[in-house]
């Protein structure tokens, strides 16, 4: 397997964390996604992946798998230990819901191509920054409500991570997004449950070592 | 189980199609998502689901599951027949990728709350319509590339639907989005593979009977 990735991409970070948890180390190829040389460096990659987005996983059969949650589910089905989904059906649904709330209600609204489209409508960098912070704030507020309703669970005790005492898919999505929220000037203290989960994840090497790099 | 749904919501349509394929008929409660009375009618629903979005599935245990893909995966795990995911791991990944490409790269950018935010930045209805068509065109173009690369498969023959000759999760997401693209003035003939799959799906009652209703 080969992973096409970018060090600043939070979607790539989710997959790198999953690989680290599974103890799998495919070749990782870095694809430029920003800056003036991105177009040239990407030409080979675009022949493989017309959308040019990362992450993408190339299997031994030559199949390219895109979309981070699809890659993570594939890895979890192919390499079941340690599992990235709980056993209980409702807990599985819950951690997937957290992942999707982040992917579809935050990350989807703030990638470079959306910023470019807003720029073409006349928004300046400050207005685009406000747009990004708006969706991060709204979206992490929704995740906080989800966590608040679930973390104490049947045992009466809060679990360490999104859906139990081992990290699951929701944690893979939450951690990089939380790091980016802090970089955008939004302190995690705004969302106490979420902040506690993220602080617990900072102590897990698979997470700490695969956080998205800051933009230079 | 109870499903909170709205007849015009394409995300609700995905779940209603899944339920019809599985032959399951939970109570369906309609939640207003547009129009001047939405806020009042939603008050009870907001107590249950602070985000107020649909669809949401309430289980017999009183657990509310949100995010359409999470609901669909839950239904498929709980009621395995007929399956909504193929058996082959790469085919499972592929149909999830199609679902996510639609959820995160099209639908996420065009819901009412995004239109409202664009309106607050000064965009008028025409400009918001252009924004919506831009993301539908980009996103369905990406789905067309995905289908083009996969549909002929190992047998050398095109499959009827997204990932085989029975509908899977990618079809649940493609069908409502394609119907909405046509309503936004984008003919499916722009994407021949996608158009063929959607035409095959129009002949499946679970799809035809659960398409999103037009906005009045």
XYZ file of N, CA, C and O in Angstrom, chain A residues 36-148:
452
model
N 2.666 28.079 -4.805
C 2.802 28.293 -6.247
C 3.285 27.071 -7.015
O 3.007 26.953 -8.218
N 3.994 26.138 -6.380
C 4.487 24.985 -7.134
C 3.555 23.774 -7.050
O 3.852 22.727 -7.610
N 2.426 23.954 -6.380
C 1.536 22.803 -6.179
C 1.089 22.215 -7.517
O 1.079 21.001 -7.700
N 0.773 23.091 -8.472
C 0.217 22.599 -9.733
C 1.213 21.704 -10.467
O 0.862 20.630 -10.942
N 2.473 22.149 -10.535
C 3.476 21.332 -11.228
C 3.759 20.026 -10.497
O 3.811 18.964 -11.096
N 3.959 20.143 -9.201
C 4.285 18.938 -8.438
C 3.149 17.940 -8.480
O 3.344 16.748 -8.290
N 1.928 18.473 -8.682
C 0.777 17.580 -8.632
C 0.512 16.865 -9.942
O -0.346 15.997 -9.992
N 1.212 17.233 -11.027
C 0.793 16.709 -12.336
C 0.752 15.175 -12.359
O -0.207 14.595 -12.849
N 1.779 14.544 -11.817
C 1.788 13.071 -11.787
C 0.624 12.536 -10.951
O 0.002 11.532 -11.296
N 0.387 13.234 -9.846
C -0.673 12.767 -8.952
C -2.051 12.911 -9.607
O -2.912 12.040 -9.466
N -2.232 13.993 -10.361
C -3.528 14.205 -11.013
C -3.836 13.115 -12.046
O -4.999 12.804 -12.294
N -2.779 12.539 -12.631
C -3.007 11.438 -13.580
C -3.611 10.238 -12.842
O -4.418 9.494 -13.390
N -3.234 10.090 -11.574
C -3.743 8.985 -10.755
C -5.086 9.352 -10.115
O -5.998 8.534 -10.027
N -5.177 10.605 -9.635
C -6.352 11.060 -8.888
C -6.797 12.407 -9.446
O -6.292 13.452 -9.021
N -7.765 12.407 -10.397
C -8.136 13.653 -11.092
C -8.554 14.787 -10.157
O -8.370 15.950 -10.492
N -9.113 14.465 -8.988
C -9.497 15.531 -8.065
C -8.283 16.171 -7.392
O -8.358 17.295 -6.918
N -7.190 15.439 -7.293
C -5.974 15.996 -6.701
C -6.000 16.136 -5.187
O -5.087 16.710 -4.595
N -7.055 15.626 -4.558
C -7.167 15.795 -3.107
C -6.384 14.712 -2.375
O -6.085 13.653 -2.922
N -6.051 14.989 -1.128
C -5.472 13.984 -0.242
C -6.362 13.860 0.982
O -7.109 14.794 1.282
N -6.320 12.734 1.677
C -5.491 11.559 1.448
C -6.082 10.631 0.393
O -7.263 10.711 0.072
N -5.218 9.745 -0.131
C -5.677 8.673 -1.024
C -4.777 7.474 -0.761
O -3.563 7.618 -0.619
N -5.379 6.305 -0.685
C -4.640 5.073 -0.399
C -4.636 4.206 -1.647
O -5.691 3.906 -2.209
N -3.440 3.840 -2.103
C -3.314 2.955 -3.273
C -3.062 1.541 -2.758
O -2.079 1.285 -2.063
N -3.968 0.619 -3.089
C -3.819 -0.757 -2.589
C -2.878 -1.549 -3.491
O -2.533 -1.108 -4.589
N -2.512 -2.733 -3.042
C -1.642 -3.621 -3.813
C -2.296 -4.032 -5.140
O -1.602 -4.417 -6.076
N -3.635 -3.955 -5.214
C -4.339 -4.273 -6.465
C -4.359 -3.101 -7.432
O -4.964 -3.190 -8.499
N -3.776 -1.964 -7.024
C -3.806 -0.789 -7.883
C -5.096 0.009 -7.762
O -5.388 0.875 -8.587
N -5.883 -0.262 -6.725
C -7.116 0.492 -6.501
C -6.805 1.710 -5.646
O -6.147 1.589 -4.610
N -7.274 2.877 -6.087
C -7.076 4.095 -5.302
C -8.332 4.363 -4.479
O -9.434 4.472 -5.045
N -8.168 4.446 -3.178
C -9.306 4.735 -2.289
C -9.172 6.169 -1.793
O -8.152 6.529 -1.209
N -10.205 6.983 -2.051
C -10.209 8.375 -1.578
C -11.294 8.545 -0.515
O -12.083 7.638 -0.269
N -11.325 9.705 0.102
C -12.216 10.079 1.212
C -11.721 9.415 2.492
O -11.759 8.192 2.634
N -11.318 10.250 3.445
C -10.636 9.720 4.629
C -11.469 8.702 5.415
O -10.932 7.699 5.879
N -12.784 8.932 5.557
C -13.566 7.972 6.348
C -13.658 6.626 5.633
O -13.631 5.567 6.270
N -13.726 6.671 4.308
C -13.769 5.437 3.536
C -12.446 4.675 3.690
O -12.435 3.445 3.857
N -11.319 5.399 3.685
C -10.007 4.765 3.890
C -9.934 4.144 5.290
O -9.481 3.006 5.457
N -10.397 4.885 6.278
C -10.329 4.397 7.669
C -11.200 3.151 7.848
O -10.781 2.174 8.489
N -12.402 3.146 7.272
C -13.271 1.968 7.380
C -12.623 0.775 6.663
O -12.683 -0.362 7.139
N -11.991 1.026 5.514
C -11.286 -0.042 4.780
C -10.161 -0.622 5.638
O -10.010 -1.851 5.752
N -9.359 0.255 6.232
C -8.260 -0.220 7.084
C -8.796 -1.034 8.253
O -8.225 -2.065 8.626
N -9.909 -0.582 8.826
C -10.459 -1.278 9.987
C -11.028 -2.649 9.593
O -10.952 -3.602 10.376
N -11.589 -2.763 8.387
C -12.120 -4.050 7.935
C -10.988 -5.004 7.542
O -11.072 -6.203 7.756
N -9.909 -4.438 6.989
C -8.817 -5.300 6.517
C -7.869 -5.690 7.650
O -7.304 -6.785 7.635
N -7.671 -4.796 8.586
C -6.752 -5.028 9.719
C -7.545 -4.799 11.001
O -7.496 -3.719 11.593
N -8.304 -5.826 11.446
C -9.303 -5.565 12.503
C -8.740 -5.195 13.884
O -9.483 -4.648 14.688
N -7.454 -5.466 14.143
C -6.924 -5.211 15.500
C -5.882 -4.108 15.508
O -4.996 -4.118 14.649
N -5.901 -3.214 16.480
C -7.020 -2.967 17.400
C -8.162 -2.263 16.672
O -7.917 -1.481 15.762
N -9.406 -2.546 17.068
C -10.549 -1.997 16.331
C -10.685 -0.483 16.466
O -10.372 0.082 17.521
N -11.147 0.149 15.390
C -11.420 1.597 15.400
C -12.904 1.898 15.555
O -13.320 3.053 15.467
N -13.693 0.839 15.746
C -15.122 1.001 16.027
C -15.453 0.143 17.235
O -14.945 -0.979 17.358
N -16.316 0.637 18.143
C -16.728 -0.167 19.296
C -17.554 -1.373 18.824
O -17.963 -1.429 17.662
N -17.824 -2.314 19.731
C -18.631 -3.486 19.370
C -20.124 -3.152 19.351
O -20.864 -3.618 18.491
N -20.569 -2.348 20.290
C -21.995 -2.020 20.430
C -22.491 -1.192 19.234
O -21.855 -0.201 18.848
N -23.634 -1.599 18.654
C -24.116 -0.927 17.426
C -24.390 0.563 17.628
O -24.076 1.379 16.761
N -24.969 0.917 18.778
C -25.269 2.344 18.984
C -23.989 3.151 19.225
O -23.891 4.314 18.826
N -23.011 2.531 19.864
C -21.731 3.218 20.069
C -20.973 3.376 18.739
O -20.321 4.391 18.497
N -21.088 2.379 17.870
C -20.493 2.496 16.529
C -21.113 3.675 15.787
O -20.420 4.486 15.181
N -22.466 3.732 15.861
C -23.159 4.838 15.188
C -22.700 6.170 15.773
O -22.444 7.131 15.042
N -22.561 6.224 17.101
C -22.199 7.495 17.738
C -20.830 7.992 17.282
O -20.657 9.162 16.935
N -19.841 7.121 17.269
C -18.503 7.602 16.903
C -18.443 7.958 15.411
O -17.771 8.911 15.021
N -19.205 7.228 14.577
C -19.296 7.636 13.161
C -19.996 8.990 13.033
O -19.638 9.809 12.181
N -21.014 9.230 13.853
C -21.722 10.516 13.797
C -20.767 11.667 14.113
O -20.786 12.707 13.445
N -19.919 11.484 15.128
C -18.947 12.538 15.466
C -18.008 12.762 14.279
O -17.734 13.909 13.887
N -17.527 11.674 13.673
C -16.632 11.812 12.511
C -17.320 12.573 11.381
O -16.744 13.499 10.789
N -18.571 12.219 11.097
C -19.291 12.852 9.982
C -19.667 14.293 10.290
O -19.659 15.139 9.391
N -19.994 14.583 11.561
C -20.320 15.970 11.927
C -19.108 16.863 11.665
O -19.248 18.014 11.241
N -17.921 16.326 11.896
C -16.698 17.101 11.650
C -16.391 17.164 10.154
O -16.096 18.229 9.606
N -16.499 16.031 9.466
C -16.166 16.010 8.033
C -17.136 16.865 7.224
O -16.709 17.649 6.369
N -18.439 16.716 7.498
C -19.440 17.330 6.612
C -19.903 18.700 7.081
O -20.411 19.472 6.280
N -19.728 19.023 8.370
C -20.257 20.305 8.847
C -19.158 21.281 9.230
O -19.437 22.431 9.544
N -17.908 20.837 9.267
C -16.802 21.764 9.525
C -15.827 21.692 8.357
O -15.722 22.621 7.558
N -15.112 20.583 8.256
C -14.010 20.497 7.292
C -14.459 20.786 5.861
O -13.741 21.436 5.094
N -15.662 20.312 5.495
C -16.168 20.511 4.128
C -16.298 21.986 3.765
O -16.243 22.346 2.593
N -16.459 22.845 4.783
C -16.726 24.258 4.523
C -15.478 25.125 4.555
O -15.548 26.317 4.260
N -14.329 24.553 4.902
C -13.139 25.394 5.106
C -11.896 24.958 4.323
O -10.818 25.491 4.609
N -11.982 24.055 3.334
C -10.746 23.676 2.640
C -10.303 24.774 1.666
O -11.085 25.692 1.371
N -9.057 24.668 1.138
C -8.538 25.702 0.229
C -9.459 25.998 -0.958
O -9.604 27.152 -1.355
N -10.112 24.960 -1.543
C -10.926 25.255 -2.733
C -12.174 26.070 -2.395
O -12.674 26.834 -3.231
N -12.679 25.934 -1.160
C -13.822 26.767 -0.755
C -13.342 28.198 -0.499
O -13.986 29.174 -0.914
N -12.177 28.335 0.145
C -11.602 29.683 0.344
C -11.392 30.369 -1.006
O -11.680 31.565 -1.161
N -10.909 29.614 -2.001
C -10.678 30.198 -3.326
C -11.987 30.677 -3.948
O -12.053 31.750 -4.550
N -13.046 29.894 -3.773
C -14.342 30.281 -4.338
C -14.882 31.531 -3.638
O -15.428 32.430 -4.283
N -14.696 31.591 -2.311
C -15.124 32.795 -1.574
C -14.312 34.002 -2.028
O -14.839 35.111 -2.158
N -13.019 33.780 -2.274
C -12.166 34.866 -2.777
C -12.666 35.375 -4.121
O -12.711 36.592 -4.359
N -13.109 34.461 -4.971
C -13.590 34.881 -6.303
C -14.909 35.640 -6.196
O -15.314 36.327 -7.131
N -15.592 35.529 -5.052
C -16.817 36.310 -4.819
C -16.502 37.653 -4.161
O -17.404 38.394 -3.801
N -15.206 37.931 -3.936
C -14.821 39.234 -3.404
C -14.487 39.257 -1.930
O -14.194 40.324 -1.381
N -14.540 38.109 -1.252
C -14.185 38.121 0.167
C -12.667 38.219 0.323
O -11.910 37.539 -0.380
N -12.222 39.058 1.274
C -10.777 39.159 1.535
C -10.367 38.130 2.599
O -11.205 37.377 3.118
N -9.067 38.096 2.881
C -8.541 37.068 3.794
C -9.192 37.139 5.176
O -9.466 36.104 5.797
N -9.466 38.360 5.652
C -10.113 38.487 6.965
C -11.513 37.887 6.956
O -11.909 37.192 7.897
N -12.260 38.176 5.898
C -13.636 37.663 5.814
C -13.625 36.139 5.675
O -14.486 35.450 6.239
N -12.637 35.614 4.958
C -12.536 34.157 4.826
C -12.160 33.534 6.178
O -12.689 32.487 6.558
N -11.291 34.200 6.919
C -10.963 33.729 8.273
C -12.198 33.709 9.167
O -12.409 32.766 9.939
N -13.038 34.755 9.039
C -14.277 34.788 9.837
C -15.207 33.642 9.442
O -15.849 33.026 10.295
N -15.300 33.396 8.131
C -16.118 32.280 7.617
C -15.638 30.958 8.240
O -16.415 30.185 8.781
N -14.338 30.737 8.191
C -13.783 29.493 8.742
C -14.093 29.365 10.230
O -14.552 28.312 10.693
N -13.847 30.454 10.989
C -14.105 30.393 12.437
C -15.582 30.180 12.732
O -15.940 29.472 13.677
N -16.460 30.776 11.917
C -17.903 30.576 12.116
C -18.260 29.088 12.072
O -18.936 28.569 12.962
N -17.773 28.391 11.028
C -18.155 26.980 10.875
C -17.447 26.087 11.887
O -18.017 25.082 12.343
N -16.221 26.425 12.256
C -15.542 25.642 13.296
C -16.294 25.789 14.621
O -16.552 24.803 15.326
N -16.685 27.049 14.937
C -17.380 27.293 16.200
C -18.735 26.586 16.228
O -19.085 25.912 17.202
N -19.507 26.740 15.143
C -20.816 26.075 15.077
C -20.662 24.557 15.166
O -21.376 23.878 15.885
N -19.722 24.034 14.411
C -19.570 22.592 14.283
C -19.034 21.964 15.562
O -19.522 20.907 15.993
N -18.033 22.603 16.180
C -17.513 22.021 17.428
C -18.533 22.194 18.558
O -18.597 21.356 19.466
N -19.365 23.231 18.490
C -20.470 23.363 19.449
C -21.420 22.173 19.338
O -21.884 21.626 20.345
N -21.704 21.761 18.105
C -22.584 20.596 17.896
C -21.915 19.328 18.418
O -22.564 18.480 19.040
N -20.601 19.197 18.192
C -19.879 18.017 18.697
C -19.891 18.018 20.227
O -20.093 16.971 20.859
N -19.724 19.193 20.837
C -19.788 19.282 22.304
C -21.142 18.788 22.819
O -21.201 18.043 23.808
N -22.236 19.171 22.148
C -23.568 18.685 22.554
C -23.649 17.172 22.447
O -24.211 16.513 23.320
N -23.110 16.637 21.350
C -23.118 15.181 21.179
C -22.350 14.516 22.323
O -22.836 13.560 22.939
N -21.157 15.015 22.623
C -20.319 14.400 23.663
C -20.974 14.536 25.031
O -20.945 13.617 25.848
N -21.574 15.676 25.269
C -22.230 15.950 26.531
C -23.352 14.954 26.791
O -23.536 14.483 27.913
